[in-house]
Amino acid sequence: MSIQTLLADFAHDRRLTRAEALGLVDMDDLSPLLRAASARRDFGHGDQVSYSRKVFIPLTQLCRDVCHYCTFAHPPRKGERAFLTREEVLAIAEAGKRAGCKEALFTLGDKPELRYKAARDELAALGHETTISYLVEVAAMVLKETGLLPHANPGLLTDADLDALRQVSISQGIMVESTSERLCAKGGAHYGSPDKLPAARLDTIRRAGERAVPFTSGILIGIGETREERIDSLLALRELNDAHGHIQEIIVQNFRPKADTKMADVEAPSEQDHLWTIAIARLLFEPEMNIQAPPNLSPGALPQLVAAGINDWGGVSPVTPDHVNPEAPWPHVRELAAATAEAGKELTERLAIYPAHARQPYRWVDPALRTALFNLVDGDGWPRADSWCPGRADPLPARDVSLLTGGAPARIDVGLEIVLDKAMAAQRLSESEIVRLFRARGDAFTAVCQAADDLRRRVNGDIVSYVVTRNINYTNVCYYKCQFCAFSKGKMSENLRGRPYDLEMAEVAQRVREAAERGASEVCMQGGIHPSYTGQKYLDLCATVKSAVPAMHMHAFSPLEVSQGAKTLGIPVGEFLQRLKEAGLNTLPGTAAEILDDEVRALLCADKVKTDEWLDVMRTAHGLGFRSTATIMFGHIERYEHWARHLIRVRDLQAETGGFTEFVPLPFVHMEAPIYLKGKSRPGPTFRETVLMHAVARLALHPHITNIQTSWVKLGPEGARHCLNAGVNDLGGTLMDESISRSAGASHGQEMTPQRMEEIIRAAGRLPRQRTTLYSNAPATLLERSFAACQPAQDAPQPAYAS
């Protein structure tokens, strides 16, 4: 088999075998190897090349090892401390924080107390017996005082060391460097360094995997090993990762000779040798593995490293030098971005924990670190790029607004173009294709939003609709314990702000009449699940509304309320829905969906209806002639895969029943939510994610759902207006009274008048249309009445409380 034929096989899943890799050892022309590695990298990582903005904290430069190429470690020096003090550590970390760093990289020699009395004495003065014990203390201090996520590279570790460090460092690492035993023999680079024994280093990595520690490792090339030994070192790491899945990245670091070392005269590996090794590493591991090469060790050759298959530059510090390679300064991030762009890629910041592991915090992150992580990441495990959150009156992120409103994207990759073409042609998108749309950044973000807006224009024209409605939340007492909810009150719910209430029927009727007087065509009714409620209560609410204003459209009762009502009456859901219909219920809100995936619901709302139950209630309702909305509440603990599954389930049910009138993304408002206050969720989605939820919904639900609505309560008027450029054709309701988002801490008001609705729509260059619940034009009499009642209502009257 020719090399070209062999390498054509490796763009996707299959990995090189040892024999195949050995067959590539003597390549003269690297072109086919580099093409295969680059294609494999693109399959796993697209256009992103990542880096971590870090501060480098050299806790101690004493080490019991004597590696023959190292200038970082040195014996005790007169007048020089063996360890950084707590104050020195914190000062470095705070400087990093001010410079925008998110990682505190602790680097240190291996167990110097076993070799040097000076180390033992200074540790004792610091109140510690071991270097690791002191490292644990200062890492915890840095995390608490600065919020930087520690990453520790302390060498060989015991089980107790690994466990202690897992509680204070988001990730750990140890370079295997080489599994060649020859290098530990006399004359080898690792002679006299007991911590460089390959079996010992591999054992530490194995036990880290058993403890679910996100781990960094890699090889150091050019220290006397052969290419065959490099392959074997990489395969040893692959075997460990196959067993535990904990290795985040493989570093392929090139040796650089340094003066005043025993290897000062050893020639550094050539650029071609480095590129060969990077490409082999890429082909030995799965496409999703992160392959890294330090940029400061290959100045002038960064595009070539990208072409060889790397997708990460490692940690880059704007504050501190590379203490291991002090002769090689870090490139400025702007320079790194330019070099990455020259290679056709986009530089993207990451954390010390890579996104794939950050997406699964309950497996990979100690509880003591989860809150810090949740506050830093988006739904895909990447750092949040700004401080914007739904519900707050924050300025919109300038970069995202610019990408959303700018011209045509400079370029998008062919794979994304194929997905967009499928969506525009109304072809069914898979979960992985939808996830790919959610991962769009930079030019790709622009392309996805523009495609969604083009589709909106084709389906809906330039008309943007809204409905004059009044929210009536008839009780905020609830015996469910949804972890996202700041609205419900009562003995069985979280102890949150606001007084518990249960509206009297007379109060409900009065609110319905007031809504009619102000031109509302609809009342939207939802509440907590009061422990005294049965299905009869919901029937009584229907009778009250219809008695008050017979023509009022009643949009009420989520699948949770329907399910609970049927159970309390001891009748099937279908029979209860039929009774509600006969009592005057017109349509159902598609709330209580949150995320339609039971992996998420088990943590978010464990006692609520399961995914299939929600879908079955809607299927039954649609079968009885009811129409309903569909919603998603996103940005808390879920991943993009969950968003995709939610969209697929809604789309498939709509293809079956045709009962959904619109899809409504509801970004999670975190400020008063129990799950956030307990440090167990993210602070809502980012603005980019929020816009994309609307855009991707337009694309993924096409042609089955034609109306995409945005929530001005969650996004504010400006945020909602910008979503009109991403596939949205509806601004929702005027509300009159808004309780649920306000209880969660939202600050965007309780009512949006028709005048203000139309101002927003016209400012976006669109034509406003007041509609009914079912998207007909609002009757002329109601239209006139809604504009005549131009002054916003004062705060809703104090509700009458039932005993």
Tab-separated table of C-alpha atoms in Angstrom, residues 18-209:
chain	number	residue	atom	x	y	z
A	18	ARG	CA	1.855	1.041	15.524
A	19	ALA	CA	2.912	-0.829	12.389
A	20	GLU	CA	1.411	1.841	10.143
A	21	ALA	CA	3.101	4.605	12.100
A	22	LEU	CA	6.450	2.842	11.912
A	23	GLY	CA	5.996	2.646	8.152
A	24	LEU	CA	6.032	6.458	8.084
A	25	VAL	CA	9.279	6.893	10.042
A	26	ASP	CA	11.530	7.421	7.028
A	27	MET	CA	9.325	9.740	4.958
A	28	ASP	CA	11.197	12.213	2.777
A	29	ASP	CA	8.221	14.153	1.437
A	30	LEU	CA	5.978	15.164	4.335
A	31	SER	CA	3.262	16.712	2.142
A	32	PRO	CA	0.778	13.792	2.178
A	33	LEU	CA	1.309	13.249	5.909
A	34	LEU	CA	0.691	16.902	6.726
A	35	ARG	CA	-2.407	17.027	4.509
A	36	ALA	CA	-3.873	13.994	6.263
A	37	ALA	CA	-3.103	15.401	9.715
A	38	SER	CA	-4.542	18.798	8.834
A	39	ALA	CA	-7.752	17.266	7.460
A	40	ARG	CA	-8.108	15.141	10.588
A	41	ARG	CA	-7.638	18.201	12.795
A	42	ASP	CA	-10.260	20.111	10.786
A	43	PHE	CA	-12.708	17.238	11.192
A	44	GLY	CA	-12.290	17.344	14.968
A	45	HIS	CA	-11.866	21.091	15.571
A	46	GLY	CA	-12.927	23.056	12.512
A	47	ASP	CA	-11.276	26.453	12.201
A	48	GLN	CA	-10.508	26.963	15.880
A	49	VAL	CA	-6.990	26.992	17.293
A	50	SER	CA	-7.128	27.603	21.023
A	51	TYR	CA	-4.922	28.971	23.756
A	52	SER	CA	-5.202	29.639	27.479
A	53	ARG	CA	-4.447	33.090	28.855
A	54	LYS	CA	-2.437	32.180	31.947
A	55	VAL	CA	-0.153	33.510	34.607
A	56	PHE	CA	2.937	31.395	35.339
A	57	ILE	CA	3.633	30.825	39.074
A	58	PRO	CA	7.002	29.107	39.700
A	59	LEU	CA	6.327	27.951	43.255
A	60	THR	CA	9.805	26.484	43.643
A	61	GLN	CA	12.727	25.955	41.298
A	62	LEU	CA	14.326	23.361	43.525
A	63	CYS	CA	14.025	19.793	42.270
A	64	ARG	CA	15.454	16.449	43.249
A	65	ASP	CA	15.932	15.567	39.558
A	66	VAL	CA	18.901	16.638	37.417
A	67	CYS	CA	17.565	16.510	33.834
A	68	HIS	CA	20.482	17.336	31.563
A	69	TYR	CA	18.619	19.907	29.459
A	70	CYS	CA	16.874	21.882	32.203
A	71	THR	CA	17.659	25.412	33.423
A	72	PHE	CA	14.436	25.829	35.396
A	73	ALA	CA	15.565	23.671	38.299
A	74	HIS	CA	18.665	24.586	40.276
A	75	PRO	CA	20.196	23.829	43.708
A	76	PRO	CA	19.564	26.175	46.658
A	77	ARG	CA	21.183	29.569	46.198
A	78	LYS	CA	22.516	31.745	48.982
A	79	GLY	CA	20.200	34.609	49.784
A	80	GLU	CA	17.395	33.190	47.628
A	81	ARG	CA	14.221	31.649	49.052
A	82	ALA	CA	13.423	28.070	48.167
A	83	PHE	CA	9.685	28.779	47.731
A	84	LEU	CA	7.577	31.748	46.781
A	85	THR	CA	5.791	33.160	49.798
A	86	ARG	CA	2.021	33.272	49.973
A	87	GLU	CA	2.169	37.017	49.364
A	88	GLU	CA	4.373	36.584	46.290
A	89	VAL	CA	2.071	33.917	44.867
A	90	LEU	CA	-0.987	36.100	45.358
A	91	ALA	CA	0.720	39.162	43.856
A	92	ILE	CA	1.555	37.216	40.678
A	93	ALA	CA	-1.983	35.835	40.482
A	94	GLU	CA	-3.565	39.266	40.976
A	95	ALA	CA	-1.373	40.710	38.220
A	96	GLY	CA	-2.609	37.919	35.969
A	97	LYS	CA	-6.198	38.629	36.895
A	98	ARG	CA	-5.775	42.300	35.985
A	99	ALA	CA	-4.337	41.256	32.624
A	100	GLY	CA	-7.370	39.093	31.817
A	101	CYS	CA	-5.856	35.729	32.668
A	102	LYS	CA	-8.137	32.878	33.694
A	103	GLU	CA	-5.498	30.209	34.460
A	104	ALA	CA	-2.901	30.098	37.217
A	105	LEU	CA	-0.242	27.618	36.078
A	106	PHE	CA	1.775	26.315	39.012
A	107	THR	CA	5.080	24.883	37.879
A	108	LEU	CA	7.636	23.513	40.308
A	109	GLY	CA	10.410	21.057	40.818
A	110	ASP	CA	9.673	17.509	41.897
A	111	LYS	CA	9.873	16.777	45.658
A	112	PRO	CA	12.862	19.021	46.493
A	113	GLU	CA	12.408	18.261	50.205
A	114	LEU	CA	13.704	14.739	49.538
A	115	ARG	CA	17.039	16.163	48.344
A	116	TYR	CA	17.600	19.514	50.052
A	117	LYS	CA	17.537	20.453	53.723
A	118	ALA	CA	16.848	24.045	52.731
A	119	ALA	CA	13.587	22.952	51.176
A	120	ARG	CA	12.598	20.972	54.276
A	121	ASP	CA	13.413	23.860	56.581
A	122	GLU	CA	11.525	26.435	54.548
A	123	LEU	CA	8.488	24.169	54.198
A	124	ALA	CA	8.475	23.705	57.958
A	125	ALA	CA	8.548	27.472	58.429
A	126	LEU	CA	5.567	27.683	56.087
A	127	GLY	CA	3.734	25.090	58.162
A	128	HIS	CA	4.087	22.166	55.742
A	129	GLU	CA	5.960	18.888	55.452
A	130	THR	CA	5.774	18.509	51.668
A	131	THR	CA	5.847	20.664	48.570
A	132	ILE	CA	2.493	19.225	47.481
A	133	SER	CA	0.872	20.221	50.769
A	134	TYR	CA	2.026	23.818	50.308
A	135	LEU	CA	0.922	23.752	46.668
A	136	VAL	CA	-2.565	22.686	47.731
A	137	GLU	CA	-2.789	25.588	50.172
A	138	VAL	CA	-1.657	28.306	47.771
A	139	ALA	CA	-3.726	26.957	44.870
A	140	ALA	CA	-6.821	27.161	47.081
A	141	MET	CA	-5.815	30.701	48.065
A	142	VAL	CA	-5.444	31.816	44.439
A	143	LEU	CA	-8.801	30.306	43.506
A	144	LYS	CA	-10.569	31.995	46.415
A	145	GLU	CA	-8.908	35.403	46.174
A	146	THR	CA	-8.711	35.859	42.393
A	147	GLY	CA	-11.039	33.349	40.756
A	148	LEU	CA	-8.209	32.134	38.515
A	149	LEU	CA	-8.456	28.405	37.847
A	150	PRO	CA	-5.293	26.633	39.055
A	151	HIS	CA	-3.498	24.083	36.905
A	152	ALA	CA	-0.727	22.125	38.614
A	153	ASN	CA	2.361	20.442	37.119
A	154	PRO	CA	4.048	19.033	40.256
A	155	GLY	CA	5.559	15.781	38.967
A	156	LEU	CA	4.950	12.322	40.421
A	157	LEU	CA	1.983	12.116	42.769
A	158	THR	CA	0.562	9.713	45.305
A	159	ASP	CA	-3.130	8.886	45.449
A	160	ALA	CA	-3.522	11.318	48.343
A	161	ASP	CA	-1.718	14.048	46.379
A	162	LEU	CA	-3.983	13.565	43.381
A	163	ASP	CA	-7.084	13.684	45.544
A	164	ALA	CA	-5.973	16.815	47.402
A	165	LEU	CA	-5.001	18.657	44.220
A	166	ARG	CA	-8.259	17.706	42.506
A	167	GLN	CA	-10.096	19.816	45.083
A	168	VAL	CA	-8.094	22.979	44.311
A	169	SER	CA	-6.901	22.659	40.687
A	170	ILE	CA	-9.170	22.428	37.661
A	171	SER	CA	-6.618	20.235	35.888
A	172	GLN	CA	-3.232	18.642	36.437
A	173	GLY	CA	-0.389	17.557	34.224
A	174	ILE	CA	2.863	15.721	33.808
A	175	MET	CA	4.858	15.371	30.611
A	176	VAL	CA	5.721	11.755	30.008
A	177	GLU	CA	8.505	13.183	27.788
A	178	SER	CA	9.591	9.733	26.661
A	179	THR	CA	8.911	6.135	27.598
A	180	SER	CA	12.432	5.178	26.521
A	181	GLU	CA	14.250	3.493	29.388
A	182	ARG	CA	17.515	4.234	27.564
A	183	LEU	CA	17.224	7.895	28.440
A	184	CYS	CA	17.358	7.033	32.155
A	185	ALA	CA	20.617	5.111	31.798
A	186	LYS	CA	24.064	6.658	32.210
A	187	GLY	CA	24.651	9.181	29.463
A	188	GLY	CA	20.937	9.680	28.879
A	189	ALA	CA	19.053	12.934	29.324
A	190	HIS	CA	17.218	11.582	32.382
A	191	TYR	CA	20.118	9.858	34.114
A	192	GLY	CA	20.031	10.682	37.831
A	193	SER	CA	16.384	11.775	37.732
A	194	PRO	CA	14.248	9.203	39.576
A	195	ASP	CA	11.011	11.020	38.781
A	196	LYS	CA	11.610	10.600	35.031
A	197	LEU	CA	11.310	6.818	35.097
A	198	PRO	CA	8.698	6.104	32.398
A	199	ALA	CA	6.815	3.515	34.436
A	200	ALA	CA	6.445	5.919	37.372
A	201	ARG	CA	5.185	8.756	35.198
A	202	LEU	CA	2.710	6.528	33.382
A	203	ASP	CA	1.515	5.226	36.732
A	204	THR	CA	0.741	8.760	37.942
A	205	ILE	CA	-1.187	9.444	34.734
A	206	ARG	CA	-3.099	6.169	35.123
A	207	ARG	CA	-4.129	6.908	38.707
A	208	ALA	CA	-5.157	10.429	37.708
A	209	GLY	CA	-7.478	8.827	35.174
